[in-house]
């Protein structure tokens, strides 16, 4: 399952800064207002998707700030604490993972990038016998977060 959406900046007072961020993605404020969901709706949807799952992110500090802001303005607590993507592979493979992530072609599409990250991690984990900590991560259900796109 994957989920991507725009957030209507007019749905919350004081979210002027989000329109500037959207401009970095080639979106106008008007497009976000017309096509975006309310922040409250997105927070409910995200809470449902993330609840009870470990959530991995390539940029956990930045993504956590955005999630916390989304939930704060919606009057809710964020249901997840993001985990660095490096923790999806055994310690012995973390340097190789970083190398693969640095050399990949990054599409400016959060959903596609999220799917690519999933494939890279699965490929790296498929070629080695996991240690006990890694096995618990790879054998359980978890979520991937990239720029507010989610992939199970």
Short mmCIF file of C-alpha atoms in Angstrom, two decimals:
data_model
loop_
_atom_site.label_atom_id
_atom_site.label_comp_id
_atom_site.label_asym_id
_atom_site.label_seq_id
_atom_site.Cartn_x
_atom_site.Cartn_y
_atom_site.Cartn_z
CA UNK A 1 0.00 0.00 0.00
CA UNK A 2 1.26 3.48 -0.74
CA UNK A 3 -0.11 6.90 0.09
CA UNK A 4 0.79 10.32 -1.26
CA UNK A 5 -1.18 13.52 -1.00
CA UNK A 6 -0.97 17.27 -1.13
CA UNK A 7 -1.87 19.29 1.95
CA UNK A 8 -4.04 22.37 1.54
CA UNK A 9 -2.07 25.15 3.27
CA UNK A 10 -5.28 27.13 3.80
CA UNK A 11 -6.65 24.35 6.02
CA UNK A 12 -4.49 25.59 8.93
CA UNK A 13 -3.76 29.15 10.01
CA UNK A 14 -0.10 30.06 9.79
CA UNK A 15 1.04 27.44 7.30
CA UNK A 16 2.41 30.00 4.87
CA UNK A 17 5.84 28.30 4.87
CA UNK A 18 4.43 25.12 3.39
CA UNK A 19 3.57 26.92 0.15
CA UNK A 20 7.26 27.83 -0.23
CA UNK A 21 8.22 24.19 0.25
CA UNK A 22 5.67 23.13 -2.35
CA UNK A 23 7.20 25.59 -4.82
CA UNK A 24 10.41 23.56 -4.56
CA UNK A 25 8.43 20.63 -5.95
CA UNK A 26 6.99 22.57 -8.87
CA UNK A 27 3.61 23.15 -7.22
CA UNK A 28 1.89 26.49 -6.85
CA UNK A 29 0.07 27.47 -3.69
CA UNK A 30 -3.16 27.52 -5.71
CA UNK A 31 -2.61 23.90 -6.83
CA UNK A 32 -2.04 22.83 -3.23
CA UNK A 33 -5.19 24.66 -2.11
CA UNK A 34 -7.32 23.23 -4.91
CA UNK A 35 -6.02 19.65 -4.90
CA UNK A 36 -4.83 19.30 -1.32
CA UNK A 37 -6.54 17.57 1.56
CA UNK A 38 -7.03 19.29 4.92
CA UNK A 39 -4.22 18.85 7.44
CA UNK A 40 -6.67 17.19 9.84
CA UNK A 41 -7.68 14.60 7.22
CA UNK A 42 -4.04 13.88 6.31
CA UNK A 43 -3.11 13.51 9.99
CA UNK A 44 -5.92 10.97 10.52
CA UNK A 45 -4.91 9.03 7.41
CA UNK A 46 -1.21 9.05 8.31
CA UNK A 47 -1.98 8.00 11.89
CA UNK A 48 -3.95 5.04 10.55
CA UNK A 49 -1.14 4.04 8.18
CA UNK A 50 1.71 4.35 10.68
CA UNK A 51 0.05 3.16 13.89
CA UNK A 52 1.88 0.21 15.39
CA UNK A 53 4.60 -0.05 12.74
CA UNK A 54 8.29 0.76 12.88
CA UNK A 55 8.76 3.61 10.38
CA UNK A 56 12.06 4.05 8.54
CA UNK A 57 13.22 7.25 6.86
CA UNK A 58 16.25 8.31 4.87
CA UNK A 59 16.06 11.75 6.54
CA UNK A 60 14.44 10.99 9.92
CA UNK A 61 15.17 14.32 11.61
CA UNK A 62 13.68 16.41 8.79
CA UNK A 63 10.73 14.05 8.21
CA UNK A 64 10.02 13.84 11.97
CA UNK A 65 9.83 17.65 12.14
CA UNK A 66 7.23 17.72 9.35
CA UNK A 67 5.22 14.87 10.88
CA UNK A 68 5.28 16.52 14.30
CA UNK A 69 4.14 19.81 12.76
CA UNK A 70 1.32 18.07 10.88
CA UNK A 71 0.07 16.35 14.03
CA UNK A 72 0.53 19.38 16.28
CA UNK A 73 -1.62 21.62 14.08
CA UNK A 74 -4.18 18.83 13.92
CA UNK A 75 -4.31 18.57 17.72
CA UNK A 76 -2.90 15.05 17.73
CA UNK A 77 0.30 13.34 18.77
CA UNK A 78 2.47 11.78 16.07
CA UNK A 79 2.02 7.98 16.25
CA UNK A 80 5.56 7.19 15.12
CA UNK A 81 9.15 7.97 15.91
CA UNK A 82 11.17 7.67 12.73
CA UNK A 83 14.11 5.29 12.56
CA UNK A 84 17.16 5.92 10.36
CA UNK A 85 17.10 3.78 7.22
CA UNK A 86 20.57 2.44 8.06
CA UNK A 87 18.97 0.32 10.80
CA UNK A 88 17.24 -1.83 8.15
CA UNK A 89 20.44 -3.74 7.43
CA UNK A 90 23.03 -5.41 9.67
CA UNK A 91 25.83 -3.19 10.93
CA UNK A 92 28.27 -4.95 8.59
CA UNK A 93 26.27 -3.70 5.57
CA UNK A 94 25.59 -0.11 6.59
CA UNK A 95 28.55 1.38 4.76
CA UNK A 96 27.54 -0.47 1.57
CA UNK A 97 23.96 0.77 1.99
CA UNK A 98 25.11 4.37 2.30
CA UNK A 99 27.23 3.90 -0.84
CA UNK A 100 24.26 2.52 -2.79
CA UNK A 101 22.02 5.35 -1.64
CA UNK A 102 24.59 7.98 -2.64
CA UNK A 103 25.07 6.56 -6.14
CA UNK A 104 21.44 6.02 -7.04
CA UNK A 105 19.61 8.31 -9.43
CA UNK A 106 17.18 10.25 -7.27
CA UNK A 107 13.88 11.02 -8.92
CA UNK A 108 12.10 14.12 -7.69
CA UNK A 109 9.09 11.98 -6.87
CA UNK A 110 8.72 10.95 -3.24
CA UNK A 111 6.63 7.84 -3.96
CA UNK A 112 9.03 6.54 -6.63
CA UNK A 113 12.02 7.28 -4.42
CA UNK A 114 10.38 5.45 -1.54
CA UNK A 115 9.82 2.37 -3.73
CA UNK A 116 13.44 2.53 -4.87
CA UNK A 117 14.63 2.62 -1.25
CA UNK A 118 12.53 -0.45 -0.51
CA UNK A 119 14.06 -2.34 -3.43
CA UNK A 120 17.62 -1.42 -2.42
CA UNK A 121 17.08 -2.57 1.18
CA UNK A 122 15.39 -5.81 0.11
CA UNK A 123 18.18 -6.58 -2.37
CA UNK A 124 20.85 -5.96 0.24
CA UNK A 125 19.08 -8.11 2.81
CA UNK A 126 18.45 -10.95 0.36
CA UNK A 127 22.15 -11.71 -0.12
CA UNK A 128 23.14 -12.23 3.49
CA UNK A 129 22.04 -14.17 6.56
CA UNK A 130 20.71 -11.58 9.00
CA UNK A 131 21.81 -11.30 12.60
CA UNK A 132 19.11 -11.59 15.26
CA UNK A 133 18.31 -7.84 15.43
CA UNK A 134 18.22 -7.49 11.66
CA UNK A 135 16.01 -10.55 11.35
CA UNK A 136 13.37 -9.02 13.61
CA UNK A 137 13.28 -5.91 11.43
CA UNK A 138 13.21 -7.69 8.07
CA UNK A 139 10.68 -10.33 9.06
CA UNK A 140 8.17 -7.91 10.59
CA UNK A 141 5.86 -5.48 8.88
CA UNK A 142 7.18 -1.97 8.69
CA UNK A 143 6.62 1.29 6.84
CA UNK A 144 8.92 3.42 4.73
CA UNK A 145 8.64 7.18 4.77
CA UNK A 146 10.01 9.50 2.11
CA UNK A 147 8.76 13.03 1.77
CA UNK A 148 5.33 12.08 3.08
CA UNK A 149 4.97 9.08 0.79
CA UNK A 150 4.45 5.80 2.55
CA UNK A 151 5.03 2.28 1.31
CA UNK A 152 4.31 -0.93 3.19
#
